[in-house]
Amino acid sequence: MAPKRQIKGGSIQELVNPSAYKSNLQALDFLRNFTAVIAGIVVGICGVVGWHGFIYHFLSQLACAGAMILKGCTKPAQYFVSWNTLLFHSALSSTTLLSYILFWMIFYNLCHVF
Amino acid sequence: MRISTGGALTLLGLLGLAHTTLAVIQYRQVLKLSQEEFEALPASILLELVLSAAVAVLGGYLLTGPIKVAIMPAKGRSMDISSLRTDFISFNMRSRAMPLDIPPLTS
């Protein structure tokens, strides 16, 4: 696939470098999954129980967007093409959510049940 | 084998979290022996938890690596895409082994 042209409303806007875009998304994926695991561990050790435990997961996922901005993504349109991608890509995916639940469960059981 | 800074910090943070888990288990055992109810974790364990989590997250942040500009400028395109000829990538398939002199199915 050649570098994609973005066409908005009939006029060509700008070219996207597919390898750089893919590499950015992979970096965001990794950070989101890693943060989900660490957040699950922390929440499990603290002994949080109940539906409000998911709030910490969504907060940690939002913090990943902040981490990307710290990495140098001052203009998300240039690195992730849109704000939605930066905020929500793989934030609500099953991998991150289920990893969070898994580690939350494991560490809660280790510390507070067994 | 060289470990990067991010890798070392992640490892340290995860070890710290494991140590915190052991500390919480021991604390709960002490509470059970003295027949007290578990209310909240002591401040030392909470501090250790926060520090280990911070170190682990920092390690993960460093492990993620740099991000690149995805929008290409009109001038001065970088070298890494100049050899990207994805339109010319070919795939091999077993259709070459198929004999050409067999009669077609529909005729």
mmCIF file with all atom_site columns, C-alpha atoms in Angstrom:
data_model
loop_
_atom_site.group_PDB
_atom_site.id
_atom_site.type_symbol
_atom_site.label_atom_id
_atom_site.label_alt_id
_atom_site.label_comp_id
_atom_site.label_asym_id
_atom_site.label_entity_id
_atom_site.label_seq_id
_atom_site.pdbx_PDB_ins_code
_atom_site.Cartn_x
_atom_site.Cartn_y
_atom_site.Cartn_z
_atom_site.occupancy
_atom_site.B_iso_or_equiv
_atom_site.pdbx_formal_charge
_atom_site.auth_seq_id
_atom_site.auth_comp_id
_atom_site.auth_asym_id
_atom_site.auth_atom_id
_atom_site.pdbx_PDB_model_num
ATOM 1   C CA . MET A 1 1   ? 0.000   0.000   0.000   1.00 0.00 ? 1   MET A CA 1
ATOM 2   C CA . ALA A 1 2   ? 1.349   3.361   -0.973  1.00 0.00 ? 2   ALA A CA 1
ATOM 3   C CA . PRO A 1 3   ? 1.373   6.143   1.597   1.00 0.00 ? 3   PRO A CA 1
ATOM 4   C CA . LYS A 1 4   ? -2.275  6.874   2.215   1.00 0.00 ? 4   LYS A CA 1
ATOM 5   C CA . ARG A 1 5   ? -3.862  10.110  1.232   1.00 0.00 ? 5   ARG A CA 1
ATOM 6   C CA . GLN A 1 6   ? -6.469  11.345  3.641   1.00 0.00 ? 6   GLN A CA 1
ATOM 7   C CA . ILE A 1 7   ? -9.454  12.682  1.817   1.00 0.00 ? 7   ILE A CA 1
ATOM 8   C CA . LYS A 1 8   ? -11.786 14.796  3.927   1.00 0.00 ? 8   LYS A CA 1
ATOM 9   C CA . GLY A 1 9   ? -14.775 16.328  2.244   1.00 0.00 ? 9   GLY A CA 1
ATOM 10  C CA . GLY A 1 10  ? -13.428 15.750  -1.229  1.00 0.00 ? 10  GLY A CA 1
ATOM 11  C CA . SER A 1 11  ? -10.112 17.607  -0.786  1.00 0.00 ? 11  SER A CA 1
ATOM 12  C CA . ILE A 1 12  ? -6.778  15.860  -0.163  1.00 0.00 ? 12  ILE A CA 1
ATOM 13  C CA . GLN A 1 13  ? -5.331  16.837  3.214   1.00 0.00 ? 13  GLN A CA 1
ATOM 14  C CA . GLU A 1 14  ? -2.030  15.130  3.931   1.00 0.00 ? 14  GLU A CA 1
ATOM 15  C CA . LEU A 1 15  ? -0.059  11.925  3.504   1.00 0.00 ? 15  LEU A CA 1
ATOM 16  C CA . VAL A 1 16  ? 0.290   9.380   6.312   1.00 0.00 ? 16  VAL A CA 1
ATOM 17  C CA . ASN A 1 17  ? 3.461   7.338   6.668   1.00 0.00 ? 17  ASN A CA 1
ATOM 18  C CA . PRO A 1 18  ? 2.051   3.843   7.324   1.00 0.00 ? 18  PRO A CA 1
ATOM 19  C CA . SER A 1 19  ? 5.164   2.378   8.995   1.00 0.00 ? 19  SER A CA 1
ATOM 20  C CA . ALA A 1 20  ? 5.512   5.289   11.422  1.00 0.00 ? 20  ALA A CA 1
ATOM 21  C CA . TYR A 1 21  ? 1.779   5.241   12.202  1.00 0.00 ? 21  TYR A CA 1
ATOM 22  C CA . LYS A 1 22  ? 1.871   1.489   12.815  1.00 0.00 ? 22  LYS A CA 1
ATOM 23  C CA . SER A 1 23  ? 4.934   1.861   15.047  1.00 0.00 ? 23  SER A CA 1
ATOM 24  C CA . ASN A 1 24  ? 3.167   4.573   17.077  1.00 0.00 ? 24  ASN A CA 1
ATOM 25  C CA . LEU A 1 25  ? 0.104   2.389   17.509  1.00 0.00 ? 25  LEU A CA 1
ATOM 26  C CA . GLN A 1 26  ? 2.285   -0.526  18.617  1.00 0.00 ? 26  GLN A CA 1
ATOM 27  C CA . ALA A 1 27  ? 3.966   1.704   21.208  1.00 0.00 ? 27  ALA A CA 1
ATOM 28  C CA . LEU A 1 28  ? 0.552   2.841   22.479  1.00 0.00 ? 28  LEU A CA 1
ATOM 29  C CA . ASP A 1 29  ? -0.696  -0.777  22.566  1.00 0.00 ? 29  ASP A CA 1
ATOM 30  C CA . PHE A 1 30  ? 2.304   -1.908  24.594  1.00 0.00 ? 30  PHE A CA 1
ATOM 31  C CA . LEU A 1 31  ? 1.995   0.953   27.068  1.00 0.00 ? 31  LEU A CA 1
ATOM 32  C CA . ARG A 1 32  ? -1.754  0.399   27.501  1.00 0.00 ? 32  ARG A CA 1
ATOM 33  C CA . ASN A 1 33  ? -1.360  -3.343  28.137  1.00 0.00 ? 33  ASN A CA 1
ATOM 34  C CA . PHE A 1 34  ? 1.549   -2.784  30.525  1.00 0.00 ? 34  PHE A CA 1
ATOM 35  C CA . THR A 1 35  ? -0.347  -0.116  32.466  1.00 0.00 ? 35  THR A CA 1
ATOM 36  C CA . ALA A 1 36  ? -3.400  -2.381  32.699  1.00 0.00 ? 36  ALA A CA 1
ATOM 37  C CA . VAL A 1 37  ? -1.261  -5.120  34.246  1.00 0.00 ? 37  VAL A CA 1
ATOM 38  C CA . ILE A 1 38  ? 0.420   -2.796  36.785  1.00 0.00 ? 38  ILE A CA 1
ATOM 39  C CA . ALA A 1 39  ? -2.897  -1.149  37.681  1.00 0.00 ? 39  ALA A CA 1
ATOM 40  C CA . GLY A 1 40  ? -4.474  -4.574  38.205  1.00 0.00 ? 40  GLY A CA 1
ATOM 41  C CA . ILE A 1 41  ? -1.630  -5.594  40.510  1.00 0.00 ? 41  ILE A CA 1
ATOM 42  C CA . VAL A 1 42  ? -1.881  -2.394  42.566  1.00 0.00 ? 42  VAL A CA 1
ATOM 43  C CA . VAL A 1 43  ? -5.669  -2.595  42.861  1.00 0.00 ? 43  VAL A CA 1
ATOM 44  C CA . GLY A 1 44  ? -5.485  -6.286  43.836  1.00 0.00 ? 44  GLY A CA 1
ATOM 45  C CA . ILE A 1 45  ? -2.905  -5.650  46.549  1.00 0.00 ? 45  ILE A CA 1
ATOM 46  C CA . CYS A 1 46  ? -4.970  -2.765  47.930  1.00 0.00 ? 46  CYS A CA 1
ATOM 47  C CA . GLY A 1 47  ? -7.945  -5.097  48.266  1.00 0.00 ? 47  GLY A CA 1
ATOM 48  C CA . VAL A 1 48  ? -10.387 -3.113  46.150  1.00 0.00 ? 48  VAL A CA 1
ATOM 49  C CA . VAL A 1 49  ? -13.636 -5.019  45.646  1.00 0.00 ? 49  VAL A CA 1
ATOM 50  C CA . GLY A 1 50  ? -16.618 -4.221  43.490  1.00 0.00 ? 50  GLY A CA 1
ATOM 51  C CA . TRP A 1 51  ? -17.557 -2.494  40.262  1.00 0.00 ? 51  TRP A CA 1
ATOM 52  C CA . HIS A 1 52  ? -15.843 0.761   41.189  1.00 0.00 ? 52  HIS A CA 1
ATOM 53  C CA . GLY A 1 53  ? -12.524 -1.049  40.718  1.00 0.00 ? 53  GLY A CA 1
ATOM 54  C CA . PHE A 1 54  ? -12.920 -0.504  36.969  1.00 0.00 ? 54  PHE A CA 1
ATOM 55  C CA . ILE A 1 55  ? -12.674 3.245   37.476  1.00 0.00 ? 55  ILE A CA 1
ATOM 56  C CA . TYR A 1 56  ? -8.965  2.800   38.231  1.00 0.00 ? 56  TYR A CA 1
ATOM 57  C CA . HIS A 1 57  ? -8.556  0.879   34.995  1.00 0.00 ? 57  HIS A CA 1
ATOM 58  C CA . PHE A 1 58  ? -10.110 3.653   32.913  1.00 0.00 ? 58  PHE A CA 1
ATOM 59  C CA . LEU A 1 59  ? -8.057  6.263   34.782  1.00 0.00 ? 59  LEU A CA 1
ATOM 60  C CA . SER A 1 60  ? -4.856  4.359   34.067  1.00 0.00 ? 60  SER A CA 1
ATOM 61  C CA . GLN A 1 61  ? -5.776  4.081   30.381  1.00 0.00 ? 61  GLN A CA 1
ATOM 62  C CA . LEU A 1 62  ? -6.352  7.828   30.210  1.00 0.00 ? 62  LEU A CA 1
ATOM 63  C CA . ALA A 1 63  ? -2.986  8.345   31.880  1.00 0.00 ? 63  ALA A CA 1
ATOM 64  C CA . CYS A 1 64  ? -1.390  6.488   28.954  1.00 0.00 ? 64  CYS A CA 1
ATOM 65  C CA . ALA A 1 65  ? -2.605  9.219   26.631  1.00 0.00 ? 65  ALA A CA 1
ATOM 66  C CA . GLY A 1 66  ? -0.900  11.695  28.967  1.00 0.00 ? 66  GLY A CA 1
ATOM 67  C CA . ALA A 1 67  ? 2.274   9.606   28.831  1.00 0.00 ? 67  ALA A CA 1
ATOM 68  C CA . MET A 1 68  ? 2.224   9.758   25.041  1.00 0.00 ? 68  MET A CA 1
ATOM 69  C CA . ILE A 1 69  ? 1.942   13.543  25.222  1.00 0.00 ? 69  ILE A CA 1
ATOM 70  C CA . LEU A 1 70  ? 4.980   13.520  27.524  1.00 0.00 ? 70  LEU A CA 1
ATOM 71  C CA . LYS A 1 71  ? 6.860   11.417  24.976  1.00 0.00 ? 71  LYS A CA 1
ATOM 72  C CA . GLY A 1 72  ? 6.621   14.218  22.486  1.00 0.00 ? 72  GLY A CA 1
ATOM 73  C CA . CYS A 1 73  ? 3.175   13.951  20.989  1.00 0.00 ? 73  CYS A CA 1
ATOM 74  C CA . THR A 1 74  ? 2.295   17.594  21.431  1.00 0.00 ? 74  THR A CA 1
ATOM 75  C CA . LYS A 1 75  ? 0.049   17.518  18.356  1.00 0.00 ? 75  LYS A CA 1
ATOM 76  C CA . PRO A 1 76  ? -1.870  14.226  18.204  1.00 0.00 ? 76  PRO A CA 1
ATOM 77  C CA . ALA A 1 77  ? -2.899  14.965  14.627  1.00 0.00 ? 77  ALA A CA 1
ATOM 78  C CA . GLN A 1 78  ? 0.723   14.572  13.558  1.00 0.00 ? 78  GLN A CA 1
ATOM 79  C CA . TYR A 1 79  ? 1.464   11.360  15.444  1.00 0.00 ? 79  TYR A CA 1
ATOM 80  C CA . PHE A 1 80  ? -1.845  9.540   15.753  1.00 0.00 ? 80  PHE A CA 1
ATOM 81  C CA . VAL A 1 81  ? -3.865  11.262  13.041  1.00 0.00 ? 81  VAL A CA 1
ATOM 82  C CA . SER A 1 82  ? -6.803  11.897  15.360  1.00 0.00 ? 82  SER A CA 1
ATOM 83  C CA . TRP A 1 83  ? -7.544  12.532  19.038  1.00 0.00 ? 83  TRP A CA 1
ATOM 84  C CA . ASN A 1 84  ? -9.855  9.505   19.160  1.00 0.00 ? 84  ASN A CA 1
ATOM 85  C CA . THR A 1 85  ? -6.998  7.188   18.268  1.00 0.00 ? 85  THR A CA 1
ATOM 86  C CA . LEU A 1 86  ? -4.794  8.581   21.021  1.00 0.00 ? 86  LEU A CA 1
ATOM 87  C CA . LEU A 1 87  ? -7.516  8.453   23.657  1.00 0.00 ? 87  LEU A CA 1
ATOM 88  C CA . PHE A 1 88  ? -9.372  5.268   22.814  1.00 0.00 ? 88  PHE A CA 1
ATOM 89  C CA . HIS A 1 89  ? -7.218  2.952   20.690  1.00 0.00 ? 89  HIS A CA 1
ATOM 90  C CA . SER A 1 90  ? -7.008  -0.349  22.612  1.00 0.00 ? 90  SER A CA 1
ATOM 91  C CA . ALA A 1 91  ? -8.126  1.455   25.792  1.00 0.00 ? 91  ALA A CA 1
ATOM 92  C CA . LEU A 1 92  ? -11.414 -0.412  25.785  1.00 0.00 ? 92  LEU A CA 1
ATOM 93  C CA . SER A 1 93  ? -10.106 -3.525  24.041  1.00 0.00 ? 93  SER A CA 1
ATOM 94  C CA . SER A 1 94  ? -10.602 -6.943  25.561  1.00 0.00 ? 94  SER A CA 1
ATOM 95  C CA . THR A 1 95  ? -6.859  -7.559  25.893  1.00 0.00 ? 95  THR A CA 1
ATOM 96  C CA . THR A 1 96  ? -6.283  -4.660  28.250  1.00 0.00 ? 96  THR A CA 1
ATOM 97  C CA . LEU A 1 97  ? -9.534  -5.111  30.167  1.00 0.00 ? 97  LEU A CA 1
ATOM 98  C CA . LEU A 1 98  ? -9.118  -8.854  30.651  1.00 0.00 ? 98  LEU A CA 1
ATOM 99  C CA . SER A 1 99  ? -5.447  -8.451  31.599  1.00 0.00 ? 99  SER A CA 1
ATOM 100 C CA . TYR A 1 100 ? -6.488  -5.909  34.221  1.00 0.00 ? 100 TYR A CA 1
ATOM 101 C CA . ILE A 1 101 ? -9.150  -8.238  35.600  1.00 0.00 ? 101 ILE A CA 1
ATOM 102 C CA . LEU A 1 102 ? -6.755  -11.214 35.587  1.00 0.00 ? 102 LEU A CA 1
ATOM 103 C CA . PHE A 1 103 ? -3.996  -9.534  37.566  1.00 0.00 ? 103 PHE A CA 1
ATOM 104 C CA . TRP A 1 104 ? -6.503  -7.819  39.868  1.00 0.00 ? 104 TRP A CA 1
ATOM 105 C CA . MET A 1 105 ? -8.011  -11.223 40.656  1.00 0.00 ? 105 MET A CA 1
ATOM 106 C CA . ILE A 1 106 ? -4.660  -13.007 41.066  1.00 0.00 ? 106 ILE A CA 1
ATOM 107 C CA . PHE A 1 107 ? -3.157  -10.463 43.449  1.00 0.00 ? 107 PHE A CA 1
ATOM 108 C CA . TYR A 1 108 ? -6.381  -10.007 45.415  1.00 0.00 ? 108 TYR A CA 1
ATOM 109 C CA . ASN A 1 109 ? -6.538  -13.761 45.895  1.00 0.00 ? 109 ASN A CA 1
ATOM 110 C CA . LEU A 1 110 ? -2.853  -13.984 46.843  1.00 0.00 ? 110 LEU A CA 1
ATOM 111 C CA . CYS A 1 111 ? -3.019  -11.183 49.395  1.00 0.00 ? 111 CYS A CA 1
ATOM 112 C CA . HIS A 1 112 ? -6.518  -11.287 50.835  1.00 0.00 ? 112 HIS A CA 1
ATOM 113 C CA . VAL A 1 113 ? -8.019  -14.716 50.266  1.00 0.00 ? 113 VAL A CA 1
ATOM 114 C CA . PHE A 1 114 ? -5.376  -17.432 50.508  1.00 0.00 ? 114 PHE A CA 1
ATOM 115 C CA . MET B 2 1   ? 23.103  -9.725  27.684  1.00 0.00 ? 1   MET B CA 1
ATOM 116 C CA . ARG B 2 2   ? 22.623  -5.992  28.085  1.00 0.00 ? 2   ARG B CA 1
ATOM 117 C CA . ILE B 2 3   ? 19.445  -4.871  29.830  1.00 0.00 ? 3   ILE B CA 1
ATOM 118 C CA . SER B 2 4   ? 18.194  -1.418  28.892  1.00 0.00 ? 4   SER B CA 1
ATOM 119 C CA . THR B 2 5   ? 17.330  1.187   31.534  1.00 0.00 ? 5   THR B CA 1
ATOM 120 C CA . GLY B 2 6   ? 13.631  0.635   30.939  1.00 0.00 ? 6   GLY B CA 1
ATOM 121 C CA . GLY B 2 7   ? 14.005  -3.106  31.312  1.00 0.00 ? 7   GLY B CA 1
ATOM 122 C CA . ALA B 2 8   ? 15.992  -2.766  34.522  1.00 0.00 ? 8   ALA B CA 1
ATOM 123 C CA . LEU B 2 9   ? 13.460  -0.353  36.030  1.00 0.00 ? 9   LEU B CA 1
ATOM 124 C CA . THR B 2 10  ? 10.548  -2.603  35.055  1.00 0.00 ? 10  THR B CA 1
ATOM 125 C CA . LEU B 2 11  ? 12.253  -5.595  36.636  1.00 0.00 ? 11  LEU B CA 1
ATOM 126 C CA . LEU B 2 12  ? 12.956  -3.605  39.791  1.00 0.00 ? 12  LEU B CA 1
ATOM 127 C CA . GLY B 2 13  ? 9.374   -2.375  39.975  1.00 0.00 ? 13  GLY B CA 1
ATOM 128 C CA . LEU B 2 14  ? 7.960   -5.874  39.505  1.00 0.00 ? 14  LEU B CA 1
ATOM 129 C CA . LEU B 2 15  ? 10.283  -7.253  42.188  1.00 0.00 ? 15  LEU B CA 1
ATOM 130 C CA . GLY B 2 16  ? 9.141   -4.466  44.488  1.00 0.00 ? 16  GLY B CA 1
ATOM 131 C CA . LEU B 2 17  ? 5.505   -5.339  43.806  1.00 0.00 ? 17  LEU B CA 1
ATOM 132 C CA . ALA B 2 18  ? 6.235   -9.005  44.554  1.00 0.00 ? 18  ALA B CA 1
ATOM 133 C CA . HIS B 2 19  ? 7.885   -7.985  47.808  1.00 0.00 ? 19  HIS B CA 1
ATOM 134 C CA . THR B 2 20  ? 4.865   -5.840  48.659  1.00 0.00 ? 20  THR B CA 1
ATOM 135 C CA . THR B 2 21  ? 2.601   -8.854  48.042  1.00 0.00 ? 21  THR B CA 1
ATOM 136 C CA . LEU B 2 22  ? 4.649   -10.928 50.471  1.00 0.00 ? 22  LEU B CA 1
ATOM 137 C CA . ALA B 2 23  ? 4.536   -8.105  53.030  1.00 0.00 ? 23  ALA B CA 1
ATOM 138 C CA . VAL B 2 24  ? 0.735   -7.899  52.777  1.00 0.00 ? 24  VAL B CA 1
ATOM 139 C CA . ILE B 2 25  ? 0.423   -11.692 53.169  1.00 0.00 ? 25  ILE B CA 1
ATOM 140 C CA . GLN B 2 26  ? 2.603   -11.598 56.287  1.00 0.00 ? 26  GLN B CA 1
ATOM 141 C CA . TYR B 2 27  ? 0.672   -8.625  57.684  1.00 0.00 ? 27  TYR B CA 1
ATOM 142 C CA . ARG B 2 28  ? -2.621  -10.460 57.260  1.00 0.00 ? 28  ARG B CA 1
ATOM 143 C CA . GLN B 2 29  ? -1.158  -13.563 58.926  1.00 0.00 ? 29  GLN B CA 1
ATOM 144 C CA . VAL B 2 30  ? -0.098  -11.458 61.919  1.00 0.00 ? 30  VAL B CA 1
ATOM 145 C CA . LEU B 2 31  ? -3.610  -9.979  62.071  1.00 0.00 ? 31  LEU B CA 1
ATOM 146 C CA . LYS B 2 32  ? -5.152  -13.461 62.006  1.00 0.00 ? 32  LYS B CA 1
ATOM 147 C CA . LEU B 2 33  ? -2.854  -14.609 64.823  1.00 0.00 ? 33  LEU B CA 1
ATOM 148 C CA . SER B 2 34  ? -3.792  -11.627 66.965  1.00 0.00 ? 34  SER B CA 1
ATOM 149 C CA . GLN B 2 35  ? -7.460  -12.083 65.917  1.00 0.00 ? 35  GLN B CA 1
ATOM 150 C CA . GLU B 2 36  ? -7.897  -8.548  64.680  1.00 0.00 ? 36  GLU B CA 1
ATOM 151 C CA . GLU B 2 37  ? -10.005 -7.436  61.739  1.00 0.00 ? 37  GLU B CA 1
ATOM 152 C CA . PHE B 2 38  ? -8.296  -6.288  58.576  1.00 0.00 ? 38  PHE B CA 1
ATOM 153 C CA . GLU B 2 39  ? -9.179  -2.631  58.036  1.00 0.00 ? 39  GLU B CA 1
ATOM 154 C CA . ALA B 2 40  ? -6.446  -0.959  56.027  1.00 0.00 ? 40  ALA B CA 1
ATOM 155 C CA . LEU B 2 41  ? -2.891  -1.597  54.952  1.00 0.00 ? 41  LEU B CA 1
ATOM 156 C CA . PRO B 2 42  ? -0.164  0.091   57.023  1.00 0.00 ? 42  PRO B CA 1
ATOM 157 C CA . ALA B 2 43  ? 1.485   3.195   55.620  1.00 0.00 ? 43  ALA B CA 1
ATOM 158 C CA . SER B 2 44  ? 4.854   1.501   55.056  1.00 0.00 ? 44  SER B CA 1
ATOM 159 C CA . ILE B 2 45  ? 3.308   -1.134  52.781  1.00 0.00 ? 45  ILE B CA 1
ATOM 160 C CA . LEU B 2 46  ? 1.294   1.496   50.924  1.00 0.00 ? 46  LEU B CA 1
ATOM 161 C CA . LEU B 2 47  ? 4.430   3.581   50.399  1.00 0.00 ? 47  LEU B CA 1
ATOM 162 C CA . GLU B 2 48  ? 6.328   0.562   49.101  1.00 0.00 ? 48  GLU B CA 1
ATOM 163 C CA . LEU B 2 49  ? 3.390   -0.236  46.791  1.00 0.00 ? 49  LEU B CA 1
ATOM 164 C CA . VAL B 2 50  ? 3.271   3.269   45.355  1.00 0.00 ? 50  VAL B CA 1
ATOM 165 C CA . LEU B 2 51  ? 7.046   3.440   44.855  1.00 0.00 ? 51  LEU B CA 1
ATOM 166 C CA . SER B 2 52  ? 7.259   0.024   43.193  1.00 0.00 ? 52  SER B CA 1
ATOM 167 C CA . ALA B 2 53  ? 4.316   0.814   40.917  1.00 0.00 ? 53  ALA B CA 1
ATOM 168 C CA . ALA B 2 54  ? 5.866   4.169   39.968  1.00 0.00 ? 54  ALA B CA 1
ATOM 169 C CA . VAL B 2 55  ? 9.217   2.538   39.143  1.00 0.00 ? 55  VAL B CA 1
ATOM 170 C CA . ALA B 2 56  ? 7.510   -0.204  37.122  1.00 0.00 ? 56  ALA B CA 1
ATOM 171 C CA . VAL B 2 57  ? 5.401   2.292   35.160  1.00 0.00 ? 57  VAL B CA 1
ATOM 172 C CA . LEU B 2 58  ? 8.473   4.443   34.495  1.00 0.00 ? 58  LEU B CA 1
ATOM 173 C CA . GLY B 2 59  ? 10.293  1.368   33.227  1.00 0.00 ? 59  GLY B CA 1
ATOM 174 C CA . GLY B 2 60  ? 7.373   0.545   30.944  1.00 0.00 ? 60  GLY B CA 1
ATOM 175 C CA . TYR B 2 61  ? 7.308   4.135   29.693  1.00 0.00 ? 61  TYR B CA 1
ATOM 176 C CA . LEU B 2 62  ? 10.983  3.883   28.760  1.00 0.00 ? 62  LEU B CA 1
ATOM 177 C CA . LEU B 2 63  ? 10.541  0.431   27.210  1.00 0.00 ? 63  LEU B CA 1
ATOM 178 C CA . THR B 2 64  ? 7.828   1.760   24.908  1.00 0.00 ? 64  THR B CA 1
ATOM 179 C CA . GLY B 2 65  ? 10.396  3.632   22.887  1.00 0.00 ? 65  GLY B CA 1
ATOM 180 C CA . PRO B 2 66  ? 10.099  6.837   20.904  1.00 0.00 ? 66  PRO B CA 1
ATOM 181 C CA . ILE B 2 67  ? 7.146   7.751   18.722  1.00 0.00 ? 67  ILE B CA 1
ATOM 182 C CA . LYS B 2 68  ? 7.581   9.038   15.182  1.00 0.00 ? 68  LYS B CA 1
ATOM 183 C CA . VAL B 2 69  ? 5.808   11.703  13.196  1.00 0.00 ? 69  VAL B CA 1
ATOM 184 C CA . ALA B 2 70  ? 3.209   9.942   11.079  1.00 0.00 ? 70  ALA B CA 1
ATOM 185 C CA . ILE B 2 71  ? 2.235   12.818  8.798   1.00 0.00 ? 71  ILE B CA 1
ATOM 186 C CA . MET B 2 72  ? 4.722   13.182  5.983   1.00 0.00 ? 72  MET B CA 1
ATOM 187 C CA . PRO B 2 73  ? 5.789   16.700  5.098   1.00 0.00 ? 73  PRO B CA 1
ATOM 188 C CA . ALA B 2 74  ? 5.491   17.770  1.491   1.00 0.00 ? 74  ALA B CA 1
ATOM 189 C CA . LYS B 2 75  ? 9.270   18.181  1.225   1.00 0.00 ? 75  LYS B CA 1
ATOM 190 C CA . GLY B 2 76  ? 12.152  16.265  2.777   1.00 0.00 ? 76  GLY B CA 1
ATOM 191 C CA . ARG B 2 77  ? 10.601  12.808  3.089   1.00 0.00 ? 77  ARG B CA 1
ATOM 192 C CA . SER B 2 78  ? 12.708  10.423  5.173   1.00 0.00 ? 78  SER B CA 1
ATOM 193 C CA . MET B 2 79  ? 14.710  7.500   3.877   1.00 0.00 ? 79  MET B CA 1
ATOM 194 C CA . ASP B 2 80  ? 12.756  4.770   5.638   1.00 0.00 ? 80  ASP B CA 1
ATOM 195 C CA . ILE B 2 81  ? 9.796   4.943   3.277   1.00 0.00 ? 81  ILE B CA 1
ATOM 196 C CA . SER B 2 82  ? 11.739  5.330   0.051   1.00 0.00 ? 82  SER B CA 1
ATOM 197 C CA . SER B 2 83  ? 12.308  1.579   -0.188  1.00 0.00 ? 83  SER B CA 1
ATOM 198 C CA . LEU B 2 84  ? 8.757   0.717   0.872   1.00 0.00 ? 84  LEU B CA 1
ATOM 199 C CA . ARG B 2 85  ? 7.315   -0.676  -2.358  1.00 0.00 ? 85  ARG B CA 1
ATOM 200 C CA . THR B 2 86  ? 4.354   -2.514  -0.916  1.00 0.00 ? 86  THR B CA 1
ATOM 201 C CA . ASP B 2 87  ? 2.600   -2.448  -4.289  1.00 0.00 ? 87  ASP B CA 1
ATOM 202 C CA . PHE B 2 88  ? 5.307   -4.753  -5.642  1.00 0.00 ? 88  PHE B CA 1
ATOM 203 C CA . ILE B 2 89  ? 5.361   -7.353  -2.884  1.00 0.00 ? 89  ILE B CA 1
ATOM 204 C CA . SER B 2 90  ? 4.675   -10.765 -4.436  1.00 0.00 ? 90  SER B CA 1
ATOM 205 C CA . PHE B 2 91  ? 3.420   -13.939 -2.868  1.00 0.00 ? 91  PHE B CA 1
ATOM 206 C CA . ASN B 2 92  ? 4.229   -17.508 -3.862  1.00 0.00 ? 92  ASN B CA 1
ATOM 207 C CA . MET B 2 93  ? 1.454   -20.001 -4.226  1.00 0.00 ? 93  MET B CA 1
ATOM 208 C CA . ARG B 2 94  ? 1.042   -23.643 -5.234  1.00 0.00 ? 94  ARG B CA 1
ATOM 209 C CA . SER B 2 95  ? -0.885  -22.782 -8.356  1.00 0.00 ? 95  SER B CA 1
ATOM 210 C CA . ARG B 2 96  ? 2.410   -23.201 -10.246 1.00 0.00 ? 96  ARG B CA 1
ATOM 211 C CA . ALA B 2 97  ? 2.257   -26.945 -9.571  1.00 0.00 ? 97  ALA B CA 1
ATOM 212 C CA . MET B 2 98  ? -1.152  -27.157 -11.218 1.00 0.00 ? 98  MET B CA 1
ATOM 213 C CA . PRO B 2 99  ? -1.067  -28.748 -14.735 1.00 0.00 ? 99  PRO B CA 1
ATOM 214 C CA . LEU B 2 100 ? -2.328  -26.447 -17.458 1.00 0.00 ? 100 LEU B CA 1
ATOM 215 C CA . ASP B 2 101 ? -3.581  -29.147 -19.864 1.00 0.00 ? 101 ASP B CA 1
ATOM 216 C CA . ILE B 2 102 ? -6.521  -30.334 -17.772 1.00 0.00 ? 102 ILE B CA 1
ATOM 217 C CA . PRO B 2 103 ? -9.928  -29.611 -19.317 1.00 0.00 ? 103 PRO B CA 1
ATOM 218 C CA . PRO B 2 104 ? -11.992 -26.850 -17.682 1.00 0.00 ? 104 PRO B CA 1
ATOM 219 C CA . LEU B 2 105 ? -14.844 -27.855 -15.396 1.00 0.00 ? 105 LEU B CA 1
ATOM 220 C CA . THR B 2 106 ? -17.589 -25.971 -17.234 1.00 0.00 ? 106 THR B CA 1
ATOM 221 C CA . SER B 2 107 ? -17.770 -26.730 -20.930 1.00 0.00 ? 107 SER B CA 1
#
